[in-house]
Amino acid sequence: MTDTAATPSRPAAYTELMRLTREAATLGATAALLGWDQETYMPPAAAEFRAEQLAQLSSLVHERMTSPRIGELLARCEADGVLADDGAAAANLRELRRDYDRATRVPPDLVHEMAEVSSRAMHVWREAREKNDFATFAPWLEKLLALVNRKAEAYGWPEGGEPYDALLDEFEPGMTTARVTRTFDALRAGLAPLIRAVAESGVAPDTAWQNVRVPVERQAAFNHEIVGRMGFDLEAGRLDISAHPFCAGLAPGDTRLTTRYAEDQFPSALAGTLHETGHALYEQNLPRRTQFGEPAAEAASTGIHESQSRMWENFVGRSRPFWEWALPQVQRAFGVPELDRLDVETAYRGMNVIRPNLIRIESDEATYNLHIMLRFDLERAMLSGDLKVADLPAAWNERMRADLGLEVPDDARGCMQDIHWSMSAFGYFPTYTLGNLYAAQFWAALRQALPSLDDDIRRGEFGSLLAWLKENVHVHGRRYTAPELCERITGQPLSHEPLLRYLEAKVRPIYGL
Amino acid sequence: MTDTAATPSRPAAYTELMRLTREAATLGATAALLGWDQETYMPPAAAEFRAEQLAQLSSLVHERMTSPRIGELLARCEADGVLADDGAAAANLRELRRDYDRATRVPPDLVHEMAEVSSRAMHVWREAREKNDFATFAPWLEKLLALVNRKAEAYGWPEGGEPYDALLDEFEPGMTTARVTRTFDALRAGLAPLIRAVAESGVAPDTAWQNVRVPVERQAAFNHEIVGRMGFDLEAGRLDISAHPFCAGLAPGDTRLTTRYAEDQFPSALAGTLHETGHALYEQNLPRRTQFGEPAAEAASTGIHESQSRMWENFVGRSRPFWEWALPQVQRAFGVPELDRLDVETAYRGMNVIRPNLIRIESDEATYNLHIMLRFDLERAMLSGDLKVADLPAAWNERMRADLGLEVPDDARGCMQDIHWSMSAFGYFPTYTLGNLYAAQFWAALRQALPSLDDDIRRGEFGSLLAWLKENVHVHGRRYTAPELCERITGQPLSHEPLLRYLEAKVRPIYGL
């Protein structure tokens, strides 16, 4: 059943190509460990040299991935009829061609300049955000926009498309700006009245229980238990602590996630753990053991990755069946009297409060998407020149007022709240909402396939869900693009409807609508 | 005061040479992090791939260190009169020449074969030791001896020397087998009667207090405190836990040590921590921030490194002034009633029990050296062919009887107890006793220079000691070889006398001799 590079019938050029990509990926895995260590255990004084180590490895990886030999081998394989008829090999070749073209189209001096400017811009952004000083960050944002536009030109985009397609394609191959725009518009049209109705309902679920104090050690032990219970193999991975939770699929047999604990916010740590475990289960179930380095062992897209984290965090972790199981576990593990008095319904409702928040990462399942749409629209406008950088704060604040009914008190809590633009990650934001959309669409499909799902979750049994995700999403790696995967799994192209239906069905009863 | 590669008066060839060595060292630092992670946090399932990552990086480092370009630049620099008169640059060139010659003299296929055979031999050794089955390990030991002899031939040795010189030189540049033999013989002649007299004294210091139970978390907090107190900068390093304690100077601003805790053996964890902190302080005070990659920023030798660990573990950590300070700390930190009744004299005596032990790493300051001499003699005899591998167990057991008065019950606790031979590290063992000898010789010198040392230690003030070690040992890196450093610091060549005098002065009163 494994599609290894060593299959004897495949030509020598293919075998060599797989060996070279594995070598590059092995260096990449080492770079990823440097990155993981940087966020978890690295002593502060090592930061400066760590940047040098990471730069060295990233240029070694880039050198190998853009080597003329790869180009030759690719061309030879593409001309080979046997490979064209071998579905797994053909998919690998399609994806390697894509990676190779992207990597070789951008001139090295532009790669270098972007890395340098981004690195400095991130420092400037951090300080500017701290001092709420947009004027200092603005010229850097202008520099980055110019560079990103040059990158988009270098990548190119399909006929009838626009420069933004070239950027989006980095994170979401096969997706177009036009389709995102259409889907987001439809989602917004449905979400806006729902969010308005919630605000006008006058209902305010009890959330006081979320701030009871639970010693961090007890939370850590409980979160470890949960991660294992969800099916993450702790012999082939770890859960650690970092300031910004993340998950890194470092290597075969090595997937590491992080979370963070605050004594008075145990549900937020738990949600973070569920989110990262969603990513981690995807990484852990990619076919890395046999195909490490091949596209077949990599995630399909950033949006599909996010669909996995959102599914476990929200669709599972904020569901009533989950809390029917989890509440007694929480009570047992934490031993806090206030929690002993908590009932499932209160817990469930408290986990599903819908309330506009200035900050994206503190937002709920519904309003979060409005944050994303705002960023998607503004970054496109800045790239096209329709929106001047100097006018960004005003445009941001106006949209926050119009979409979320919030007054932005300062740019630190406004247009400077996210790191993404400072690191030149334009085209990334939409993948968050794409993740929500895919999650909802997959969730609808899997509920059909798994009629006992609620009962399973109610008993803390997540095996059926994980098995479905493995079989339908994880094992395919990049064999199918995200749009292809969506069609294969759900029989439908990407749509706003499943997410909207899911939110309506959950939110309306809670708010008596 | 810094001798950086960028000094403008130095020729371009020198600058390029420093840049290339820094690049190789940067890859080496990344490999070292992979190694640290492997022993501390890596999940078990990642082991197989980690070996692949380490092999890849080690061949990248080797490729760079043996590149013809390095050879050309070295030759050009060696012909440059300005550099010859520049003490720091001249020392760097001398050491780089040494490294380059060693790295290029061994044919690549021998390097490869040794790595492969060692890796398999270590596995065989582990299993053979577990099953007490020397016969299985013996053929591997024979293979290794043949390879190591080939390596010695490739390195070569000075006229009048012997093949063992080539191996010793890897760990202890400038040291000869003849000098080690002379010094060890003299040391043995003095130690043997002392150890015999101790055995016949009938005195048995109280050690029951060493086995009181202290929760591991309290031990860990205390050991962290001690490490900081000794002057280790925890902003530029870490203390973690591993099965086999070690210290790794990973990179500028990044030195990491480990220890291990057992609830009923807190003094052993403490001794381990002091030992590794000794190594760590050396690593942390090498001039890495300005000269990373240059020999000037590397340790002088394995023996000098060991002198630092032994000094803190034994000369400081088993001294009466140390326990005058440490005992109240221990009592406060551990809160264990049995320890509250302990007095300084009992603690001091208990930390200095002299009693032959079958196992090297469990041995005391005096008998430990007899273990080393035994290994030194037997490994030379095996390499020369005077001792057949099949006869090793008998030879080992006979020496244990003669030197330590112990009957060896099985090879697992006999000639198979150490990993070194299975990893082809012949020539390494003597550096442990060289470390003890250097430590004693430096200790005698520094006590002259620091008349208030005992008082400082009694107050838990280690700054004066560390400052002396920094100035006299640490900052020099490889500028002086170990024998040169010893002469510079003590005015004398390596001698057995300071160690013998130190042990006599400490042990005789404790045993009423």
XYZ file of N, CA, C and O in Angstrom, chain A residues 123-204:
328
model
N 10.873 43.415 13.820
C 11.362 44.131 15.003
C 10.662 45.483 15.130
O 10.200 45.852 16.207
N 10.606 46.217 14.019
C 9.973 47.533 14.033
C 8.509 47.396 14.460
O 8.011 48.148 15.297
N 7.826 46.402 13.886
C 6.409 46.192 14.209
C 6.221 45.948 15.703
O 5.354 46.526 16.343
N 7.074 45.092 16.260
C 6.951 44.761 17.682
C 7.050 46.031 18.533
O 6.229 46.259 19.427
N 8.047 46.851 18.231
C 8.212 48.083 19.013
C 7.097 49.081 18.736
O 6.597 49.737 19.645
N 6.731 49.187 17.463
C 5.697 50.161 17.091
C 4.366 49.784 17.753
O 3.629 50.645 18.237
N 4.073 48.478 17.792
C 2.824 48.046 18.414
C 2.844 48.383 19.898
O 1.864 48.868 20.463
N 4.002 48.126 20.519
C 4.131 48.410 21.946
C 3.880 49.887 22.242
O 3.227 50.238 23.219
N 4.409 50.747 21.357
C 4.271 52.197 21.568
C 3.059 52.775 20.846
O 2.894 53.986 20.808
N 2.266 51.915 20.238
C 1.099 52.368 19.498
C 1.486 53.461 18.503
O 0.892 54.530 18.440
N 2.523 53.175 17.709
C 3.111 54.202 16.850
C 3.100 53.706 15.396
O 4.101 53.209 14.882
N 1.971 53.862 14.732
C 1.836 53.355 13.366
C 2.793 54.050 12.403
O 3.293 53.441 11.455
N 3.053 55.337 12.658
C 3.898 56.117 11.736
C 5.274 55.483 11.549
O 5.853 55.534 10.463
N 5.807 54.863 12.596
C 7.123 54.228 12.485
C 7.050 52.964 11.641
O 7.982 52.621 10.908
N 5.944 52.254 11.770
C 5.806 50.999 11.030
C 5.462 51.249 9.562
O 5.845 50.460 8.681
N 4.757 52.341 9.276
C 4.221 52.585 7.930
C 5.251 52.471 6.794
O 4.999 51.767 5.808
N 6.422 53.131 6.912
C 7.377 53.015 5.792
C 7.832 51.581 5.560
O 8.131 51.201 4.420
N 7.883 50.779 6.610
C 8.279 49.371 6.458
C 7.198 48.586 5.743
O 7.464 47.717 4.915
N 5.964 48.907 6.076
C 4.849 48.246 5.406
C 4.864 48.603 3.917
O 4.627 47.740 3.058
N 5.214 49.854 3.612
C 5.323 50.252 2.200
C 6.412 49.471 1.475
O 6.215 48.961 0.373
N 7.572 49.363 2.134
C 8.673 48.584 1.547
C 8.224 47.149 1.286
O 8.510 46.577 0.232
N 7.545 46.566 2.274
C 7.132 45.165 2.144
C 6.140 44.990 1.005
O 6.219 44.023 0.239
N 5.214 45.942 0.881
C 4.223 45.848 -0.198
C 4.902 45.877 -1.563
O 4.538 45.110 -2.464
N 5.912 46.745 -1.698
C 6.634 46.819 -2.979
C 7.312 45.480 -3.268
O 7.252 44.965 -4.398
N 7.939 44.905 -2.262
C 8.637 43.626 -2.452
C 7.647 42.502 -2.759
O 7.893 41.652 -3.622
N 6.548 42.492 -2.040
C 5.551 41.437 -2.237
C 4.952 41.545 -3.641
O 4.719 40.525 -4.305
N 4.738 42.763 -4.115
C 4.241 42.925 -5.491
C 5.250 42.400 -6.504
O 4.881 41.770 -7.488
N 6.552 42.647 -6.206
C 7.583 42.113 -7.113
C 7.553 40.583 -7.090
O 7.719 39.924 -8.120
N 7.355 40.014 -5.913
C 7.289 38.560 -5.802
C 6.103 38.019 -6.590
O 6.221 37.024 -7.318
N 4.964 38.691 -6.468
C 3.773 38.235 -7.196
C 4.029 38.263 -8.702
O 3.664 37.334 -9.424
N 4.691 39.353 -9.175
C 5.045 39.433 -10.599
C 5.915 38.246 -10.999
O 5.721 37.645 -12.060
N 6.883 37.923 -10.135
C 7.800 36.829 -10.458
C 7.056 35.493 -10.524
O 7.302 34.680 -11.425
N 6.163 35.271 -9.596
C 5.393 34.019 -9.609
C 4.460 33.961 -10.830
O 4.299 32.929 -11.457
N 3.818 35.093 -11.105
C 2.808 35.122 -12.152
C 1.482 34.579 -11.642
O 1.401 34.029 -10.535
N 0.402 34.753 -12.451
C -0.923 34.274 -12.069
C -1.691 33.887 -13.314
O -1.341 34.307 -14.426
N -2.719 33.078 -13.148
C -3.447 32.581 -14.329
C -4.165 33.714 -15.053
O -4.483 34.752 -14.448
N -4.426 33.496 -16.330
C -5.134 34.498 -17.110
C -6.486 34.794 -16.472
O -7.160 33.887 -15.968
N -6.843 36.054 -16.464
C -8.116 36.442 -15.852
C -8.005 36.622 -14.354
O -8.969 37.021 -13.704
N -6.837 36.311 -13.800
C -6.644 36.465 -12.362
C -6.069 37.813 -12.014
O -6.135 38.757 -12.796
N -5.481 37.900 -10.826
C -4.890 39.161 -10.369
C -3.654 38.845 -9.534
O -3.453 37.676 -9.149
N -2.808 39.848 -9.263
C -1.562 39.570 -8.529
C -1.797 38.812 -7.211
O -1.003 37.968 -6.827
N -2.890 39.112 -6.531
C -3.154 38.465 -5.252
C -3.235 36.945 -5.388
O -2.905 36.211 -4.457
N -3.662 36.481 -6.572
C -3.714 35.027 -6.803
C -2.354 34.372 -6.598
O -2.253 33.254 -6.090
N -1.312 35.087 -7.031
C 0.040 34.537 -6.914
C 0.431 34.353 -5.450
O 1.165 33.425 -5.099
N -0.061 35.251 -4.591
C 0.275 35.175 -3.163
C -0.563 34.102 -2.471
O -0.061 33.281 -1.709
N -1.838 34.122 -2.731
C -2.761 33.140 -2.163
C -2.307 31.721 -2.502
O -2.359 30.811 -1.660
N -1.820 31.571 -3.717
C -1.413 30.266 -4.206
C -0.291 29.637 -3.373
O -0.127 28.430 -3.336
N 0.490 30.496 -2.687
C 1.571 29.973 -1.864
C 1.010 29.128 -0.723
O 1.601 28.123 -0.340
N -0.117 29.555 -0.188
C -0.677 28.875 0.978
C -1.810 27.932 0.604
O -2.060 26.956 1.286
N -2.489 28.259 -0.492
C -3.708 27.552 -0.849
C -3.713 27.232 -2.345
O -4.447 27.844 -3.129
N -2.874 26.265 -2.737
C -2.763 25.965 -4.176
C -4.126 25.611 -4.761
O -4.899 24.864 -4.144
N -4.397 26.155 -5.931
C -5.649 25.821 -6.598
C -6.795 26.752 -6.232
O -7.862 26.697 -6.843
N -6.594 27.585 -5.231
C -7.658 28.523 -4.837
C -7.441 29.838 -5.590
O -6.323 30.181 -5.931
N -8.544 30.550 -5.863
C -8.413 31.843 -6.544
C -9.012 32.955 -5.702
O -9.906 32.712 -4.876
N -8.529 34.146 -5.948
C -9.045 35.312 -5.240
C -10.539 35.483 -5.522
O -11.321 35.822 -4.622
N -10.923 35.238 -6.757
C -12.329 35.425 -7.133
C -13.242 34.493 -6.328
O -14.281 34.909 -5.802
N -12.827 33.245 -6.201
C -13.662 32.282 -5.469
C -13.706 32.623 -3.987
O -14.762 32.517 -3.349
N -12.560 33.034 -3.419
C -12.550 33.433 -2.008
C -13.505 34.610 -1.820
O -14.322 34.628 -0.888
N -13.410 35.590 -2.713
C -14.261 36.779 -2.593
C -15.740 36.392 -2.612
O -16.522 36.842 -1.764
N -16.111 35.566 -3.574
C -17.508 35.130 -3.678
C -17.967 34.426 -2.406
O -19.030 34.708 -1.860
N -17.146 33.493 -1.944
C -17.532 32.701 -0.770
C -17.601 33.578 0.478
O -18.527 33.479 1.291
N -16.602 34.441 0.645
C -16.589 35.324 1.813
C -17.800 36.261 1.793
O -18.419 36.512 2.825
N -18.118 36.782 0.610
C -19.265 37.696 0.530
C -20.553 37.002 0.962
O -21.364 37.558 1.708
N -20.717 35.785 0.494
C -21.926 35.035 0.850
C -21.952 34.730 2.347
O -23.000 34.803 3.003
N -20.778 34.384 2.891
C -20.703 34.083 4.323
C -21.038 35.328 5.148
O -21.801 35.269 6.109
N -20.474 36.464 4.734
C -20.736 37.694 5.465
C -22.218 38.048 5.447
O -22.792 38.450 6.464
N -22.831 37.860 4.292
C -24.258 38.189 4.161
C -25.095 37.377 5.137
O -26.106 37.849 5.665
N -24.660 36.146 5.422
C -25.402 35.326 6.373
C -25.011 35.595 7.809
O -25.844 35.523 8.724
N -23.716 35.865 8.036
C -23.229 36.031 9.411
C -23.686 37.331 10.056
O -24.020 37.367 11.239
N -23.692 38.425 9.243
C -23.971 39.747 9.805
C -25.301 39.781 10.559
O -25.337 40.211 11.725
N -26.399 39.299 9.952
C -27.671 39.344 10.695
C -27.655 38.452 11.941
O -28.243 38.811 12.973
N -26.957 37.316 11.855
C -26.896 36.426 13.021
C -26.203 37.134 14.187
O -26.687 37.137 15.326
N -25.052 37.752 13.886
C -24.280 38.425 14.932
C -25.071 39.607 15.501
O -25.072 39.846 16.708
N -25.786 40.296 14.600
C -26.604 41.419 15.061
C -27.712 40.917 15.994
O -27.942 41.481 17.057
N -28.333 39.817 15.610
C -29.428 39.270 16.416
C -28.930 38.849 17.795
O -29.608 39.057 18.813
N -27.732 38.254 17.834
C -27.150 37.854 19.122
C -26.964 39.082 20.006
O -27.330 39.097 21.184
N -26.392 40.140 19.416
C -26.119 41.356 20.188
C -27.404 41.946 20.749
O -27.418 42.479 21.865
N -28.491 41.834 19.963
C -29.750 42.448 20.381
C -30.585 41.543 21.278
O -31.639 41.946 21.772
N -30.112 40.285 21.469
C -30.923 39.315 22.216
C -30.972 39.626 23.709
O -31.872 39.202 24.414
N -29.949 40.349 24.191
C -29.900 40.624 25.623
C -29.467 39.419 26.446
O -29.362 39.498 27.668
N -29.183 38.292 25.807
C -28.765 37.093 26.542
C -27.257 37.171 26.790
O -26.495 37.557 25.912
N -26.832 36.794 28.003
C -25.392 36.789 28.310
C -25.059 35.527 29.089
O -25.253 35.474 30.298
